[in-house]
Coordinates of C-alpha atoms in Angstrom, one line a residue:
M1 CA -13.9 49.9 132.0
E2 CA -14.3 51.8 134.9
S3 CA -16.8 54.0 133.7
E4 CA -19.6 50.9 132.9
I5 CA -18.6 49.6 136.8
S6 CA -19.8 53.2 137.9
L7 CA -23.0 52.4 135.6
T8 CA -24.1 49.4 136.9
E9 CA -23.5 50.4 140.6
T10 CA -25.5 53.6 140.0
Y11 CA -29.1 51.7 139.6
D12 CA -29.8 49.5 142.3
N13 CA -32.1 47.3 139.6
T14 CA -30.1 47.2 136.9
P15 CA -32.3 48.4 133.8
K16 CA -33.0 45.9 131.0
K17 CA -31.2 47.3 128.8
W18 CA -28.3 46.6 130.8
R19 CA -26.5 43.8 132.7
D20 CA -24.8 43.4 135.4
L21 CA -21.1 42.7 134.2
N22 CA -20.9 39.9 137.0
E23 CA -23.7 38.1 135.0
V24 CA -21.8 38.7 131.1
F25 CA -18.5 37.0 133.5
A26 CA -20.2 33.9 134.0
Q27 CA -21.9 32.9 131.6
C28 CA -19.2 34.1 128.5
R29 CA -17.5 30.9 127.3
L30 CA -13.7 31.0 128.5
S31 CA -11.5 29.8 126.0
V32 CA -9.4 27.2 126.2
I33 CA -5.5 27.4 126.0
E34 CA -3.5 25.0 124.8
P35 CA 0.4 24.9 125.0
E36 CA 2.6 24.7 122.6
N37 CA 6.0 23.1 123.7
Y38 CA 7.1 21.3 127.0
I39 CA 8.3 24.8 128.3
E40 CA 4.7 26.8 128.0
A41 CA 3.4 23.9 129.7
S42 CA 5.8 23.3 132.3
Q43 CA 4.8 26.2 133.6
D44 CA 1.2 24.6 134.5
E45 CA 0.7 21.9 137.6
A46 CA -2.5 20.4 135.6
W47 CA -0.6 19.1 132.2
K48 CA 3.0 18.9 134.2
K49 CA 0.9 16.5 136.7
A50 CA -0.6 15.1 132.8
M51 CA 3.4 14.1 131.2
D52 CA 3.9 12.5 134.3
E53 CA 0.8 10.6 133.7
E54 CA 2.3 9.6 130.7
I55 CA 5.3 8.5 130.8
T56 CA 4.3 6.5 133.6
M57 CA 2.4 4.7 131.7
I58 CA 4.8 4.7 129.1
E59 CA 6.8 2.9 131.8
K60 CA 4.5 0.9 133.2
N61 CA 4.1 -0.6 129.4
D62 CA 7.4 -1.7 129.0
T63 CA 7.2 0.4 125.6
W64 CA 11.1 1.1 125.6
R65 CA 14.1 0.8 127.3
L66 CA 17.6 3.5 127.4
V67 CA 20.6 2.1 124.6
D68 CA 23.3 3.6 123.3
R69 CA 23.1 5.9 120.3
P70 CA 23.6 3.5 117.5
S71 CA 25.2 4.4 114.7
D72 CA 24.2 2.3 111.5
K73 CA 19.9 3.1 112.3
P74 CA 17.8 6.3 111.7
I75 CA 16.7 7.7 115.3
V76 CA 12.8 9.1 115.8
G77 CA 12.2 12.8 117.1
V78 CA 9.1 13.2 119.7
K79 CA 7.4 16.0 121.0
W80 CA 4.8 16.3 123.7
I81 CA 1.3 16.9 122.3
F82 CA -1.5 18.6 124.8
K83 CA -5.3 18.6 124.7
T84 CA -8.5 19.7 126.5
K85 CA -11.0 17.5 126.6
L86 CA -14.3 18.4 126.8
N87 CA -17.5 16.9 128.3
L88 CA -20.9 16.9 126.2
D89 CA -22.3 20.4 128.9
G90 CA -18.4 22.4 127.6
I91 CA -16.4 21.9 131.0
V92 CA -12.8 20.8 131.4
Q93 CA -12.9 16.9 131.3
K94 CA -9.3 15.8 131.9
H95 CA -6.2 17.5 130.6
K96 CA -3.9 14.8 128.0
A97 CA -0.5 15.4 127.0
R98 CA 0.9 13.0 124.5
L99 CA 4.0 12.3 123.5
V100 CA 4.2 11.1 120.0
A101 CA 6.5 10.2 117.7
K102 CA 8.0 12.3 114.9
G103 CA 6.7 9.5 112.1
Y104 CA 7.2 12.4 109.4
T105 CA 10.2 11.1 109.2
Q106 CA 10.2 7.8 108.7
K107 CA 10.7 5.7 105.3
P108 CA 9.1 2.4 104.2
G109 CA 11.6 -0.8 104.6
I110 CA 13.7 0.5 107.6
D111 CA 11.5 1.6 109.5
F112 CA 8.0 0.6 109.0
N113 CA 6.5 -1.6 107.0
E114 CA 2.7 -2.0 106.4
T115 CA 0.3 0.9 108.0
F116 CA -2.8 -0.4 107.0
A117 CA -5.4 -1.0 109.7
P118 CA -9.4 -1.2 110.4
V119 CA -11.6 1.5 112.4
A120 CA -15.9 0.4 112.6
R121 CA -17.4 1.7 110.0
L122 CA -20.2 3.7 111.1
D123 CA -23.0 1.6 109.7
T124 CA -21.5 -1.2 111.5
I125 CA -21.6 0.6 114.9
R126 CA -25.6 2.0 114.1
T127 CA -27.1 -2.1 113.6
L128 CA -25.4 -2.1 116.8
I129 CA -27.6 0.5 117.8
A130 CA -30.0 -0.7 116.0
L131 CA -30.0 -3.9 117.5
A132 CA -29.6 -3.8 121.1
A133 CA -32.6 -0.8 120.6
Q134 CA -34.4 -3.9 118.8
K135 CA -33.3 -6.4 121.5
G136 CA -33.8 -4.1 124.7
W137 CA -30.1 -4.4 125.5
K138 CA -27.7 -1.9 126.6
L139 CA -24.5 -0.2 125.0
Y140 CA -21.4 0.2 127.5
Q141 CA -17.9 1.7 126.7
L142 CA -14.6 1.0 127.5
D143 CA -11.7 3.7 126.6
V144 CA -8.1 2.0 126.7
K145 CA -5.8 4.8 128.2
S146 CA -2.8 4.7 125.5
A147 CA -3.7 2.0 122.9
F148 CA -1.4 2.3 120.6
L149 CA 1.5 1.9 123.4
N150 CA 0.2 -2.1 124.0
G151 CA 1.0 -2.5 120.2
I152 CA 5.1 -4.8 119.7
L153 CA 6.9 -3.2 117.2
E154 CA 8.6 -6.0 114.8
E155 CA 10.7 -3.3 113.5
E156 CA 13.6 -2.2 115.2
V157 CA 12.7 1.9 116.0
Y158 CA 15.4 4.7 118.1
T159 CA 13.5 7.3 119.7
D160 CA 15.5 10.2 121.2
Q161 CA 14.6 10.9 124.9
P162 CA 11.6 13.0 125.1
D163 CA 12.0 16.7 126.6
G164 CA 11.5 17.3 130.6
Y165 CA 12.8 13.8 131.0
I166 CA 15.9 13.4 130.2
V167 CA 18.1 10.7 132.5
K168 CA 21.2 12.7 134.0
G169 CA 24.5 11.4 132.9
E170 CA 22.6 9.6 130.4
E171 CA 21.9 12.5 128.3
H172 CA 23.9 10.9 125.1
K173 CA 21.3 7.0 124.4
V174 CA 18.2 7.0 122.8
Y175 CA 15.5 5.1 123.8
K176 CA 14.6 1.7 121.9
L177 CA 11.0 0.8 121.5
E178 CA 10.1 -2.4 122.5
K179 CA 6.0 -1.4 121.5
A180 CA 4.4 1.2 119.5
L181 CA 4.3 5.1 120.3
Y182 CA 1.7 7.6 118.4
G183 CA 2.9 9.3 116.3
L184 CA 5.1 6.1 114.5
K185 CA 3.6 5.3 111.0
Q186 CA 3.2 1.6 112.3
A187 CA 1.2 2.0 115.4
P188 CA -1.9 2.3 114.6
R189 CA -2.0 -1.7 113.0
A190 CA 0.7 -3.1 116.0
W191 CA -2.5 -1.9 118.1
Y192 CA -5.1 -3.9 116.4
S193 CA -2.4 -7.0 115.6
N194 CA -2.2 -7.2 119.6
I195 CA -6.0 -6.8 120.7
D196 CA -7.4 -8.9 117.9
T197 CA -4.7 -11.3 118.9
H198 CA -6.5 -10.7 122.1
L199 CA -10.3 -10.9 122.0
L200 CA -9.7 -14.4 119.5
Q201 CA -7.9 -15.9 122.2
S202 CA -11.2 -14.8 124.7
G203 CA -13.4 -16.6 122.5
F204 CA -15.1 -14.7 120.0
K205 CA -14.9 -15.3 116.2
K206 CA -14.0 -11.8 114.1
S207 CA -17.4 -10.6 111.5
P208 CA -15.4 -12.0 108.4
S209 CA -17.7 -9.1 106.6
E210 CA -16.2 -6.4 110.2
A211 CA -12.9 -6.6 110.4
T212 CA -13.7 -5.0 113.4
L213 CA -16.7 -6.4 114.7
Y214 CA -16.3 -9.8 117.0
V215 CA -18.8 -12.0 118.1
K216 CA -19.1 -14.7 120.8
H217 CA -21.5 -17.2 121.6
V218 CA -22.4 -19.9 124.5
D219 CA -24.9 -22.0 124.4
G220 CA -27.2 -21.2 127.6
Q221 CA -25.6 -18.4 128.2
G222 CA -26.2 -15.8 126.1
T223 CA -24.7 -13.3 123.1
L224 CA -22.0 -10.9 123.4
I225 CA -21.0 -8.5 120.7
V226 CA -17.7 -6.0 120.4
S227 CA -17.3 -3.3 118.2
I228 CA -13.8 -1.1 117.8
Y229 CA -13.1 1.8 117.1
V230 CA -9.3 2.6 117.5
D231 CA -9.6 2.9 122.0
D232 CA -12.4 2.9 122.4
I233 CA -14.9 -0.6 123.0
V234 CA -18.4 -0.3 122.4
Y235 CA -19.8 -3.4 123.2
T236 CA -23.6 -4.9 124.5
G237 CA -25.0 -8.5 124.6
S238 CA -28.1 -10.6 126.3
C239 CA -26.0 -12.0 128.8
L240 CA -25.0 -9.7 131.8
E241 CA -23.0 -12.3 133.3
M242 CA -21.1 -12.3 130.4
I243 CA -20.6 -8.6 129.7
E244 CA -19.8 -8.2 133.1
D245 CA -16.8 -10.6 132.4
F246 CA -15.8 -8.8 130.0
K247 CA -15.4 -5.8 131.3
C248 CA -13.2 -7.6 134.2
E249 CA -10.7 -9.3 131.3
M250 CA -10.1 -6.7 129.6
M251 CA -9.5 -4.5 132.1
N252 CA -7.3 -6.6 133.9
K253 CA -5.3 -6.7 130.8
Y254 CA -5.3 -3.7 129.2
E255 CA -5.2 0.0 131.1
M256 CA -8.6 1.0 130.6
S257 CA -11.6 3.7 131.8
N258 CA -14.9 2.0 131.9
L259 CA -17.5 4.4 130.5
G260 CA -21.0 2.3 131.9
L261 CA -23.1 3.3 129.5
L262 CA -22.7 4.5 126.2
H263 CA -23.2 8.7 125.8
H264 CA -20.9 9.7 124.1
F265 CA -19.1 8.1 121.2
L266 CA -17.2 9.5 118.3
G267 CA -19.2 13.2 118.6
I268 CA -21.9 11.5 118.4
G269 CA -24.3 11.4 122.2
V270 CA -26.7 8.8 123.1
I271 CA -29.4 8.4 125.2
Q272 CA -30.1 4.8 126.8
Q273 CA -34.1 5.3 128.1
E274 CA -36.3 2.2 128.5
G275 CA -37.4 0.9 125.4
S276 CA -35.4 3.1 123.0
I277 CA -32.2 4.6 122.4
F278 CA -32.0 8.1 121.1
I279 CA -28.5 8.9 118.9
H280 CA -27.5 12.7 117.9
Q281 CA -24.8 15.3 117.2
K282 CA -26.1 18.4 119.3
K283 CA -22.4 19.5 120.9
Y284 CA -21.6 18.6 117.3
A285 CA -23.7 21.4 115.4
L286 CA -24.1 24.2 118.1
S287 CA -19.9 23.9 117.9
L288 CA -21.2 24.4 113.4
L289 CA -23.0 27.3 113.7
D290 CA -20.5 28.8 116.6
R291 CA -17.8 28.1 114.2
F292 CA -19.3 29.7 111.3
G293 CA -20.6 32.3 112.8
L294 CA -24.3 31.4 112.5
K295 CA -24.9 31.3 116.4
N296 CA -27.6 33.1 116.4
C297 CA -29.1 33.1 112.9
K298 CA -32.7 33.4 111.7
S299 CA -33.3 29.2 110.6
V300 CA -34.9 28.4 108.2
S301 CA -37.5 25.0 107.4
I302 CA -36.1 23.3 104.6
P303 CA -32.0 22.3 103.8
L304 CA -32.7 23.0 100.3
P305 CA -35.5 24.6 97.8
P306 CA -36.9 23.2 95.9
T307 CA -36.3 25.3 92.3
D308 CA -32.7 26.0 93.5
K309 CA -30.8 24.2 90.9
L310 CA -26.8 24.8 91.5
R311 CA -24.2 23.9 88.7
K312 CA -20.5 24.4 88.1
G313 CA -19.6 27.6 86.3
D314 CA -22.6 29.3 87.1
R315 CA -21.0 33.0 86.3
S316 CA -21.1 34.3 90.6
E317 CA -17.9 34.7 91.7
A318 CA -15.4 32.7 93.5
A319 CA -15.7 31.5 97.0
D320 CA -12.9 31.7 99.7
E321 CA -12.0 27.5 98.9
E322 CA -11.1 27.1 102.4
L323 CA -13.8 27.7 103.9
Y324 CA -16.5 26.1 101.8
R325 CA -14.5 23.0 102.2
K326 CA -14.6 23.2 105.9
I327 CA -18.1 23.8 105.4
V328 CA -19.2 20.6 103.5
G329 CA -16.2 18.7 105.0
S330 CA -18.4 18.9 108.3
L331 CA -22.2 18.7 106.9
L332 CA -21.3 15.4 105.8
Y333 CA -19.7 14.0 109.1
L334 CA -22.9 15.5 110.5
T335 CA -24.9 13.1 108.2
A336 CA -23.4 10.5 110.8
T337 CA -27.3 11.1 112.5
R338 CA -28.7 13.6 110.8
P339 CA -29.7 12.2 107.1
D340 CA -32.1 14.5 106.1
I341 CA -29.1 16.5 105.2
L342 CA -27.4 13.6 103.5
Y343 CA -28.8 15.1 100.1
S344 CA -28.3 19.1 100.1
A345 CA -24.5 18.5 101.8
C346 CA -23.7 16.1 98.7
V347 CA -24.6 18.2 95.9
L348 CA -22.3 20.5 97.4
A349 CA -19.2 18.4 97.6
R350 CA -19.2 18.2 93.8
Y351 CA -17.8 21.5 93.8
M352 CA -15.5 21.6 96.7
H353 CA -13.0 22.9 93.5
C354 CA -13.9 26.4 92.3
P355 CA -16.4 27.1 94.4
S356 CA -18.9 30.2 93.7
I357 CA -20.6 32.5 95.8
K358 CA -24.3 30.6 95.4
H359 CA -22.5 27.4 96.5
L360 CA -20.9 29.4 99.8
G361 CA -25.0 30.6 100.0
T362 CA -25.7 27.6 99.7
A363 CA -24.0 25.9 102.3
R364 CA -24.6 28.3 104.7
R365 CA -28.7 28.1 104.2
I366 CA -28.2 24.2 105.9
L367 CA -26.4 26.1 108.5
R368 CA -29.0 28.0 108.8
Y369 CA -31.3 24.8 108.6
V370 CA -29.6 22.7 111.1
Q371 CA -29.9 25.8 113.5
G372 CA -33.9 25.7 114.0
T373 CA -32.6 21.2 113.3
V374 CA -30.1 21.2 116.6
D375 CA -32.3 18.3 119.1
Y376 CA -32.7 15.8 116.2
G377 CA -31.2 13.0 115.6
I378 CA -32.5 9.4 115.1
K379 CA -34.5 7.1 117.9
Y380 CA -34.0 3.7 117.5
E381 CA -37.1 1.5 119.4
K382 CA -38.1 -1.7 121.4
G383 CA -41.4 -3.7 120.4
N384 CA -41.2 -3.0 116.3
A385 CA -41.1 -6.1 113.6
A386 CA -37.4 -7.2 114.3
L387 CA -37.6 -7.0 110.0
L388 CA -34.3 -5.7 107.4
I389 CA -36.1 -3.4 105.0
G390 CA -35.0 -1.5 102.2
F391 CA -36.2 1.8 100.4
C392 CA -34.4 2.4 97.1
D393 CA -34.9 5.7 94.2
S394 CA -33.0 7.8 92.3
D395 CA -33.5 10.7 89.8
W396 CA -32.2 11.3 86.4
S397 CA -30.1 13.5 85.1
G398 CA -29.9 15.4 88.4
D399 CA -27.2 17.0 87.8
E400 CA -27.1 19.8 85.4
D401 CA -23.4 19.8 84.7
D402 CA -23.2 16.1 82.9
M403 CA -26.0 15.3 83.4
K404 CA -25.8 11.8 85.6
S405 CA -28.2 10.3 88.2
T406 CA -27.4 9.5 92.0
S407 CA -28.7 6.5 93.5
R408 CA -30.1 6.5 97.0
Y409 CA -31.1 3.7 99.6
A410 CA -32.1 3.5 103.8
F411 CA -32.8 0.7 105.2
S412 CA -34.1 0.1 108.8
F413 CA -34.5 -2.5 110.9
G414 CA -38.1 -2.1 113.1
S415 CA -37.6 1.3 113.6
G416 CA -35.5 4.5 112.7
A417 CA -32.5 3.8 110.0
F418 CA -29.4 3.3 110.1
S419 CA -27.5 1.9 107.0
W420 CA -28.3 5.5 104.0
A421 CA -26.3 6.9 100.9
S422 CA -26.2 9.1 98.1
V423 CA -24.0 7.7 96.0
K424 CA -23.4 9.8 91.6
Q425 CA -23.6 6.7 89.2
Q426 CA -20.4 7.0 87.2
S427 CA -22.5 6.7 83.9
V428 CA -25.8 8.7 82.5
A429 CA -28.7 6.9 82.5
L430 CA -30.6 7.1 79.3
S431 CA -34.4 6.6 80.8
T432 CA -36.1 6.8 84.6
A433 CA -36.0 3.3 85.0
E434 CA -32.3 2.3 84.3
A435 CA -31.1 4.7 86.6
E436 CA -33.9 3.3 88.9
Y437 CA -32.0 -0.4 87.5
M438 CA -28.1 0.4 88.9
S439 CA -29.8 2.4 92.1
A440 CA -31.6 -0.8 92.5
S441 CA -28.5 -2.9 92.4
E442 CA -26.7 -0.4 94.3
A443 CA -28.9 -0.7 97.5
T444 CA -28.9 -4.1 96.9
T445 CA -24.7 -4.4 97.3
Q446 CA -26.0 -3.1 100.4
A447 CA -28.6 -5.2 101.8
T448 CA -26.3 -8.6 101.2
W449 CA -23.4 -7.3 103.5
L450 CA -26.1 -5.9 106.5
R451 CA -26.8 -10.0 105.7
F452 CA -24.1 -10.5 106.3
V453 CA -23.1 -8.3 109.3
L454 CA -26.7 -9.2 110.8
H455 CA -26.0 -12.7 111.0
D456 CA -22.8 -12.3 112.2
F457 CA -24.9 -10.8 115.0
G458 CA -27.1 -13.8 115.9
E459 CA -30.0 -12.8 113.9
E460 CA -30.5 -15.3 111.2
L461 CA -33.2 -14.0 107.3
I462 CA -35.0 -16.7 106.0
E463 CA -36.7 -14.6 104.1
P464 CA -34.9 -12.6 101.7
T465 CA -35.2 -8.5 102.2
P466 CA -37.5 -6.7 101.0
L467 CA -36.2 -3.3 99.1
M468 CA -39.0 -0.9 98.0
C469 CA -38.6 0.2 94.8
D470 CA -41.2 3.0 92.8
N471 CA -40.2 2.4 89.2
T472 CA -41.9 -1.1 87.8
S473 CA -39.9 -1.4 84.9
A474 CA -36.6 -1.4 86.4
I475 CA -38.5 -4.4 88.6
A476 CA -39.6 -6.0 85.6
M477 CA -35.5 -5.5 83.9
S478 CA -34.2 -7.5 87.2
K479 CA -36.1 -10.3 86.8
N480 CA -36.8 -10.6 83.6
P481 CA -34.4 -9.7 79.9
V482 CA -37.3 -7.9 79.0
F483 CA -36.5 -4.6 77.6
H484 CA -34.0 -5.4 75.5
Q485 CA -33.0 -1.9 73.5
R486 CA -33.0 -0.1 77.3
S487 CA -31.5 -1.8 79.1
K488 CA -28.6 -4.2 76.4
H489 CA -26.1 -1.2 77.0
I490 CA -26.1 -1.1 80.8
K491 CA -23.0 -2.3 82.2
R492 CA -23.3 -6.0 83.0
K493 CA -22.2 -5.2 87.2
F494 CA -25.4 -3.8 88.3
H495 CA -27.2 -7.5 86.7
F496 CA -25.6 -8.1 90.1
I497 CA -29.2 -7.6 91.6
R498 CA -31.1 -10.8 88.9
D499 CA -28.9 -13.2 91.0
A500 CA -29.8 -11.7 94.4
I501 CA -33.2 -12.1 93.3
Q502 CA -32.7 -15.7 92.2
E503 CA -30.9 -17.2 95.4
G504 CA -33.7 -15.0 97.6
T505 CA -30.8 -12.6 99.3
I506 CA -33.6 -9.3 98.7
D507 CA -37.0 -8.9 97.1
L508 CA -37.3 -6.2 95.1
Q509 CA -41.0 -4.7 95.2
Y510 CA -43.3 -1.9 94.3
C511 CA -44.6 0.6 96.7
K512 CA -46.7 3.7 95.4
S513 CA -43.5 6.9 95.0
E514 CA -45.6 9.4 97.8
E515 CA -44.2 5.9 100.1
Q516 CA -40.7 5.6 98.6
L517 CA -39.0 7.4 101.9
A518 CA -35.3 7.2 99.7
D519 CA -37.0 10.0 98.2
I520 CA -36.0 13.2 100.9
F521 CA -32.1 11.7 99.3
T522 CA -33.4 12.2 95.8
K523 CA -33.4 15.6 95.0
A524 CA -34.7 18.7 97.2
L525 CA -38.3 18.7 98.3
A526 CA -41.1 21.0 99.0
K527 CA -41.3 22.1 102.9
D528 CA -45.1 19.1 103.9
R529 CA -43.4 16.6 101.3
F530 CA -40.2 16.8 103.3
C531 CA -41.8 17.2 107.1
A532 CA -43.4 13.9 106.1
L533 CA -40.7 12.1 105.3
R534 CA -38.2 13.0 107.7
G535 CA -41.0 12.2 110.4

């Protein structure tokens, strides 16, 4: 170390092949070290303050009361969890200490019963963003502090006193929980029941199609839409007065952080500008490249080459299964704003069991594609026609192992796509028409649900939703019982599309293969075609 310092001090102007150590240290990203237990945390004032804030919040909410230890009830242990929260630019935002219950010791029927609690689907969030962009509305965000502490428990639950906060002279006593603690099996359900009741009492109507979506229409004022994902609340609307009243009401009811305009949600960055909203996952993409050692790799122009066919048992060596699963799982979450890698990520997901070196190499190639497109995302713009339109497509016997086809669809609402999927079909299709017919049926179910959600938003969709398909035989089969020899064996559930067409829910229309936007979800494409569809 001394020799390095002396070398840098020798030069008045540091040569290009050397770098000043102060510059190197300034650019180094400091690793975040989080304490493992209370003893380690108690040595740092920042973490002590975070723990004090957590206990203060618990007591302020009347979460528990100190009682004698019961002889006939199990006692649930508690522990401290520490997490450093970072901003999008990597700077420390806050130190968060959370007291959690050891819920893994709970037994069903004794200290918990029902546990299910819904969360908002990403499709719903993107639909809300697309609608806000189309209407020119701003999206806002609230964060509920210690949300689960507001959930009222129906069961009788006791916990130990937490480390560092044991009441002197009462060491033998335990806490009886009146409200939920993080870590309890029933905590999410208790919180959801609490906020659901409050919103319904405040005049909101819950969507029958999305349990975490609430809408409030006031004649003469406007519309307010609220979506909940655990402790994150996203809201928008046409009336600024209703938005302000809702914010004040919620902050009076619960301890909340007013985050203002929506900027970051579930790892998704949101950039709101006049006339458009752009969503991306740049920070998450960069973290993946850093995590898997490809931060400075050479990028590629397409995720998968058209000639590359993957299959099980390709006779190459076995790969690290844990590493492969981590990469594929991360890529699948990246598709929240990156539908351009949906096909390739879904193909890799078929080989989670016993992946080969070839599969791992393909996964790394997709990361190399991400390296060159970290700034990519989806832009929703105002001004285009507010028309729900879908595209459906399918390959034929695309899976090299079982010869099953894959259904793909995508929907837009005036600008960028906001709903998409890639679903492997459950049975082997005997013709391209059959594969396309089943794909159109899958897309119809999604179109029906999206129409329900948009109706809840207040959007009246009078006309059938156009669903674009590039197979004339599939279109003919959906409108009339033709091609009996080709279709007599198709499962009855796929004929749901015929009812949807007769009821005016969708209108299956023909489009040329060159105009089929869902083609990018169907197979690996050549560079020119891929870039043209990606936009």
